[in-house]
Coordinates of C-alpha atoms in Angstrom, one line a residue:
X591 CA 0.0 0.0 0.0
X592 CA 1.3 3.4 -0.9
X593 CA 0.6 6.9 0.5
X594 CA -1.8 9.0 -1.4
X595 CA -0.2 12.5 -1.4
X596 CA -1.8 14.0 -4.4
X597 CA -4.1 16.8 -3.4
X598 CA -4.9 18.3 -6.9
X599 CA -4.2 17.5 -10.5
X600 CA -1.4 19.5 -12.0
X601 CA -2.2 23.3 -12.1
X602 CA 0.0 25.9 -13.7
X603 CA 0.7 29.5 -12.6
X604 CA 2.9 32.2 -14.1
X605 CA 4.0 35.7 -13.5
X606 CA 6.4 38.0 -15.4
X607 CA 6.7 41.4 -13.8
X608 CA 9.0 44.1 -12.6
X609 CA 6.4 45.4 -10.2
X610 CA 7.8 44.8 -6.7
X611 CA 4.4 44.7 -4.9
X612 CA 2.8 42.3 -7.5
X613 CA 5.8 40.0 -7.4
X614 CA 5.9 39.9 -3.6
X615 CA 2.1 39.1 -3.4
X616 CA 2.6 36.3 -6.0
X617 CA 5.5 34.7 -4.1
X618 CA 3.7 34.9 -0.7
X619 CA 0.7 33.2 -2.1
X620 CA 2.7 30.6 -4.0
X621 CA 4.9 29.6 -1.0
X622 CA 2.4 30.3 1.9
X623 CA 4.9 32.5 3.6
X624 CA 5.4 36.2 4.5
X625 CA 8.5 37.6 2.9
X626 CA 10.6 40.7 3.5
X627 CA 12.2 41.5 0.1
X628 CA 15.1 43.8 -0.5
X629 CA 16.0 44.7 -4.1
X630 CA 19.1 46.4 -5.4
X631 CA 18.6 48.3 -8.6
X632 CA 16.2 47.3 -11.3
X633 CA 14.7 43.8 -10.9
X634 CA 12.2 41.6 -12.6
X635 CA 10.8 38.1 -12.0
X636 CA 9.6 35.5 -14.4
X637 CA 8.2 32.6 -12.4
X638 CA 6.4 29.5 -13.8
X639 CA 5.1 26.7 -11.6
X640 CA 3.3 23.4 -12.2
X641 CA 1.7 22.3 -8.9
X642 CA 0.4 18.8 -8.1
X643 CA -0.5 19.6 -4.5
X644 CA 2.2 17.9 -2.5
X645 CA 4.9 18.6 -5.0
X646 CA 5.7 21.1 -7.8
X647 CA 8.3 22.0 -10.4
X648 CA 9.2 25.6 -11.2
X649 CA 11.2 27.7 -13.6
X650 CA 12.5 31.0 -12.4
X651 CA 14.3 33.9 -14.0
X652 CA 15.3 36.7 -11.6
X653 CA 17.2 39.7 -12.9
X654 CA 19.0 42.0 -10.5
X655 CA 20.0 41.5 -6.9
X656 CA 17.2 40.3 -4.6
X657 CA 17.3 39.3 -0.9
X658 CA 14.3 37.4 0.5
X659 CA 13.7 36.7 4.2
X660 CA 11.0 34.8 5.9
X661 CA 10.4 33.1 9.3
X662 CA 9.4 29.8 7.5
X663 CA 8.5 28.3 4.2
X664 CA 6.3 25.3 4.9
X665 CA 7.8 23.2 2.1
X666 CA 11.2 21.8 1.1
X667 CA 12.6 23.6 -2.0
X668 CA 15.6 22.4 -3.9
X669 CA 17.1 24.8 -6.5
X670 CA 19.1 24.0 -9.6
X671 CA 21.1 27.0 -10.8
X672 CA 21.4 27.2 -14.5
X673 CA 22.9 30.7 -14.5
X674 CA 23.8 33.3 -11.9
X675 CA 24.3 32.8 -8.1
X676 CA 22.2 31.8 -5.1
X677 CA 23.2 32.1 -1.4
X678 CA 21.1 30.7 1.4
X679 CA 21.2 31.1 5.2
X680 CA 18.8 28.7 6.9
X681 CA 19.2 28.7 10.7
X682 CA 22.7 27.5 11.3
X683 CA 23.1 26.1 7.8
X684 CA 24.6 28.2 5.0
X685 CA 25.4 27.4 1.3
X686 CA 25.8 28.9 -2.1
X687 CA 25.5 27.6 -5.6
X688 CA 26.5 28.6 -9.1
X689 CA 25.8 27.3 -12.6
X690 CA 25.3 23.5 -12.6
X691 CA 24.8 23.2 -8.9
X692 CA 22.0 22.3 -6.5
X693 CA 21.1 23.9 -3.2
X694 CA 18.3 23.6 -0.6
X695 CA 16.6 26.9 -0.3
X696 CA 14.2 25.7 2.4
X697 CA 14.0 22.6 4.6
X698 CA 10.4 23.3 5.6
X699 CA 11.3 24.5 9.1
X700 CA 13.1 27.6 10.5
X701 CA 13.9 31.0 9.2
X702 CA 15.3 31.4 5.7
X703 CA 17.3 34.0 3.9
X704 CA 17.9 33.6 0.2
X705 CA 19.9 36.0 -2.0
X706 CA 19.5 35.7 -5.8
X707 CA 21.8 37.4 -8.2
X708 CA 20.8 37.5 -11.9
X709 CA 19.8 33.8 -11.8
X710 CA 18.0 31.3 -14.0
X711 CA 16.7 28.5 -11.8
X712 CA 14.7 25.3 -11.8
X713 CA 13.3 24.0 -8.6
X714 CA 11.7 21.0 -7.0
X715 CA 9.1 21.8 -4.3
X716 CA 8.0 19.0 -1.9
X717 CA 5.7 19.2 1.1
X718 CA 7.1 18.1 4.5
X719 CA 4.1 15.7 4.8
X720 CA 5.1 13.9 1.6
X721 CA 8.7 13.6 2.7
X722 CA 7.6 12.2 6.1
X723 CA 5.3 9.7 4.4
X724 CA 7.9 8.4 2.1
X725 CA 10.4 8.1 4.9
X726 CA 7.8 6.2 6.9
X727 CA 7.5 3.7 4.0
X728 CA 11.2 3.3 3.3
X729 CA 12.6 3.4 6.9
X730 CA 11.1 1.3 9.6
X731 CA 12.4 3.7 12.3
X732 CA 11.6 7.0 10.5
X733 CA 10.9 10.2 12.2
X734 CA 10.1 13.5 10.6
X735 CA 13.2 14.0 8.5
X736 CA 15.6 16.8 9.4
X737 CA 18.1 18.1 6.9
X738 CA 21.6 18.7 8.1
X739 CA 23.1 20.4 5.0
X740 CA 22.1 22.4 2.0
X741 CA 24.4 20.9 -0.7
X742 CA 24.0 17.5 -2.2
X743 CA 25.8 14.7 -0.4
X744 CA 27.8 13.8 -3.5
X745 CA 28.2 15.0 -7.1
X746 CA 26.4 11.8 -8.2
X747 CA 23.4 12.8 -6.0
X748 CA 23.3 16.1 -7.8
X749 CA 23.2 14.3 -11.1
X750 CA 20.3 12.1 -9.9
X751 CA 18.4 15.2 -8.7
X752 CA 19.0 16.8 -12.1
X753 CA 17.7 13.7 -14.0
X754 CA 14.7 13.6 -11.6
X755 CA 13.9 17.2 -12.2
X756 CA 14.1 16.9 -16.0
X757 CA 11.9 13.8 -16.0
X758 CA 9.3 15.6 -13.8
X759 CA 9.4 18.7 -15.9
X760 CA 8.8 16.8 -19.1
X761 CA 5.8 15.0 -17.5
X762 CA 4.2 17.9 -15.7
X763 CA 4.7 20.6 -18.3
X764 CA 3.6 18.5 -21.3
X765 CA 0.7 20.0 -23.3
X766 CA -1.6 17.5 -21.5
X767 CA -0.2 16.8 -18.1
X768 CA -1.1 13.4 -16.5
X769 CA -4.5 13.1 -14.8
X770 CA -3.9 9.5 -13.7
X771 CA -3.7 9.5 -9.9
X772 CA -1.6 6.3 -9.7
X773 CA 1.1 7.9 -12.0
X774 CA 1.1 11.1 -10.0
X775 CA 1.4 9.2 -6.7
X776 CA 4.3 7.3 -8.0
X777 CA 5.9 10.5 -9.3
X778 CA 5.5 12.2 -6.0
X779 CA 7.2 9.3 -4.2
X780 CA 10.1 9.4 -6.7
X781 CA 10.8 13.1 -6.2
X782 CA 10.5 12.9 -2.4
X783 CA 12.9 9.9 -2.4
X784 CA 15.4 11.8 -4.7
X785 CA 15.5 14.8 -2.3
X786 CA 15.9 12.5 0.8
X787 CA 18.7 10.6 -0.9
X788 CA 20.2 13.7 -2.4
X789 CA 20.6 16.0 0.6
X790 CA 22.2 15.2 4.0
X791 CA 19.6 14.4 6.7
X792 CA 19.2 12.5 9.9
X793 CA 17.4 9.4 8.6
X794 CA 19.3 6.1 9.0
X795 CA 21.1 5.2 5.8
X796 CA 21.7 1.5 6.4
X797 CA 18.2 0.3 7.3
X798 CA 19.2 -0.4 10.9
X799 CA 16.6 0.5 13.5
X800 CA 17.1 3.6 15.6
X801 CA 17.9 3.2 19.3
X802 CA 19.6 -0.1 18.9
X803 CA 16.8 -2.2 17.5
X804 CA 13.4 -0.8 18.7
X805 CA 10.6 -3.1 17.5
X806 CA 8.5 -0.3 15.8
X807 CA 9.2 2.9 14.0
X808 CA 9.1 6.2 15.9
X809 CA 6.1 7.5 14.0
X810 CA 4.1 4.4 14.9
X811 CA 5.0 4.8 18.6
X812 CA 3.8 8.4 18.4
X813 CA 0.5 7.3 16.8
X814 CA 0.0 4.7 19.6
X815 CA 0.8 7.3 22.2
X816 CA -1.7 9.7 20.7
X817 CA -4.4 7.1 20.7
X818 CA -3.7 6.1 24.3
X819 CA -3.7 9.8 25.4
X820 CA -6.9 10.6 23.6
X821 CA -8.9 7.4 23.9
X822 CA -11.6 9.1 26.0
X823 CA -12.2 11.7 23.2
X824 CA -14.0 11.6 19.9
X825 CA -10.9 10.8 17.7
X826 CA -10.4 8.9 14.6
X827 CA -7.8 8.0 12.0
X828 CA -7.9 11.5 10.6
X829 CA -7.0 13.0 14.0
X830 CA -4.0 10.6 14.4
X831 CA -2.8 11.5 10.9
X832 CA -3.1 15.3 11.5
X833 CA -1.2 15.0 14.8
X834 CA 1.7 13.3 13.0
X835 CA 1.5 15.3 9.7
X836 CA 0.8 12.1 7.8
X837 CA -2.0 11.0 5.5
X838 CA -4.7 8.6 6.9
X839 CA -3.5 5.9 4.4
X840 CA 0.0 6.1 5.8
X841 CA -1.3 5.7 9.3
X842 CA -3.4 2.7 8.2
X843 CA -0.3 1.2 6.5
X844 CA 1.9 1.5 9.6
X845 CA -0.6 -0.2 11.9
X846 CA -1.2 -3.1 9.4
X847 CA 2.4 -3.6 8.6
X848 CA 3.8 -3.5 12.2
X849 CA 0.8 -4.4 14.4
X850 CA -1.4 -6.4 12.0
X851 CA -4.4 -4.3 12.9
X852 CA -6.0 -1.0 12.0
X853 CA -5.9 2.3 13.9
X854 CA -9.7 2.0 14.5
X855 CA -9.4 -1.5 15.9
X856 CA -6.4 -0.5 18.1
X857 CA -8.4 2.4 19.5
X858 CA -11.3 0.1 20.3
X859 CA -8.9 -2.3 22.1
X860 CA -7.6 0.6 24.2
X861 CA -11.1 1.8 25.0
X862 CA -12.2 -1.7 26.0
X863 CA -9.2 -2.0 28.3
X864 CA -9.8 1.4 29.9
X865 CA -13.5 0.5 30.4
X866 CA -12.5 -2.8 32.1
X867 CA -10.1 -1.0 34.4
X868 CA -12.9 1.4 35.4
X869 CA -15.4 -1.5 36.0
X870 CA -12.9 -3.4 38.1
X871 CA -12.2 -0.3 40.2
X872 CA -15.8 0.8 40.3
X873 CA -18.4 1.0 43.1
X874 CA -21.5 -1.1 42.2
X875 CA -23.7 1.5 43.9
X876 CA -22.4 4.3 41.7
X877 CA -20.8 2.8 38.6
X878 CA -23.0 1.6 35.8
X879 CA -22.1 -0.4 32.7
X880 CA -24.0 2.0 30.4
X881 CA -22.2 5.1 31.8
X882 CA -18.8 3.4 31.5
X883 CA -19.5 2.3 28.0
X884 CA -20.6 5.8 26.9
X885 CA -17.5 7.4 28.6
X886 CA -15.2 5.2 26.5
X887 CA -17.0 5.9 23.2
X888 CA -19.4 3.0 23.0
X889 CA -22.8 4.5 22.4
X890 CA -24.7 1.2 22.1
X891 CA -24.5 -0.7 25.4
X892 CA -25.5 -4.0 23.8
X893 CA -22.7 -3.8 21.2
X894 CA -20.3 -2.9 24.0
X895 CA -21.3 -6.0 25.9
X896 CA -20.7 -8.3 22.9
X897 CA -17.3 -6.8 22.2
X898 CA -16.4 -6.9 25.9
X899 CA -17.3 -10.6 26.3
X900 CA -15.5 -11.5 23.1
X901 CA -12.3 -9.7 24.4
X902 CA -12.3 -10.7 28.1
X903 CA -14.4 -13.8 28.3
X904 CA -17.0 -12.4 30.7
X905 CA -19.7 -9.7 30.6
X906 CA -19.1 -6.2 31.8
X907 CA -21.7 -6.8 34.6
X908 CA -19.7 -9.8 35.8
X909 CA -16.6 -7.6 36.0
X910 CA -18.4 -4.9 37.9
X911 CA -19.8 -7.5 40.4
X912 CA -16.4 -8.7 41.5

């Protein structure tokens, strides 16, 4: 089972302008970020983007000397410099790139400062959610990936990124871009994998479990903790997914792969166990089976009784009478 990261079919946007205010508004809308932009001399921006929701490809021509600052861009952006120069300060990470080189302009977290000097660029844009989902699929002990450098790990990694970008650009900018969800999903996974493999990060590289051999990946442990902490509330798979910045399908995949169950079934097991603890500790003069069932998310007392007996080999009333 694969994650389903495609939010929309490919959509194209474009701006070509030397109007500073119009360009800033376009960039802020495109990247969902508030920018402080400083320009030196006459500047113009030609920006084309093909967006598939969780990933996008871009072509950018920026004349002049432009400095962009923002507290955070909520996506990972990898730039390929065809001409000109780009310099990036990203928290404690710094880097620069010239013609024929790749550079991370954003890791999706933390403040960013990007300086562009008369540059022609191509870019890959990937959501943090997509990267996390792909890491969860490929690495049994994955956490939310954190990048530790802005330049590719090797020259070969840069060549792979370039080949990936060229392939994506040909597919997404064709006169009739693909509308097949399966193809787009596979493409999304490919670009996310290329970025994770191409730039230094803290994911394990040899497939060995983190922490010396923990049985389950960190994201699954976090999902289990979320369910246990919120079992008394009206939560579902969507809430678990949102808390971990994953898709519901990825959460379902992790539970089936590692626990041979579903998140919904696991939540039901936790609620049944909590209800049993309450009945065992309850006072028969105050505690009722119906109230306990309702408190732990079982609106139908009869159905609760059936599940309870199937799980514990006795009825909830027998437990309460102990």
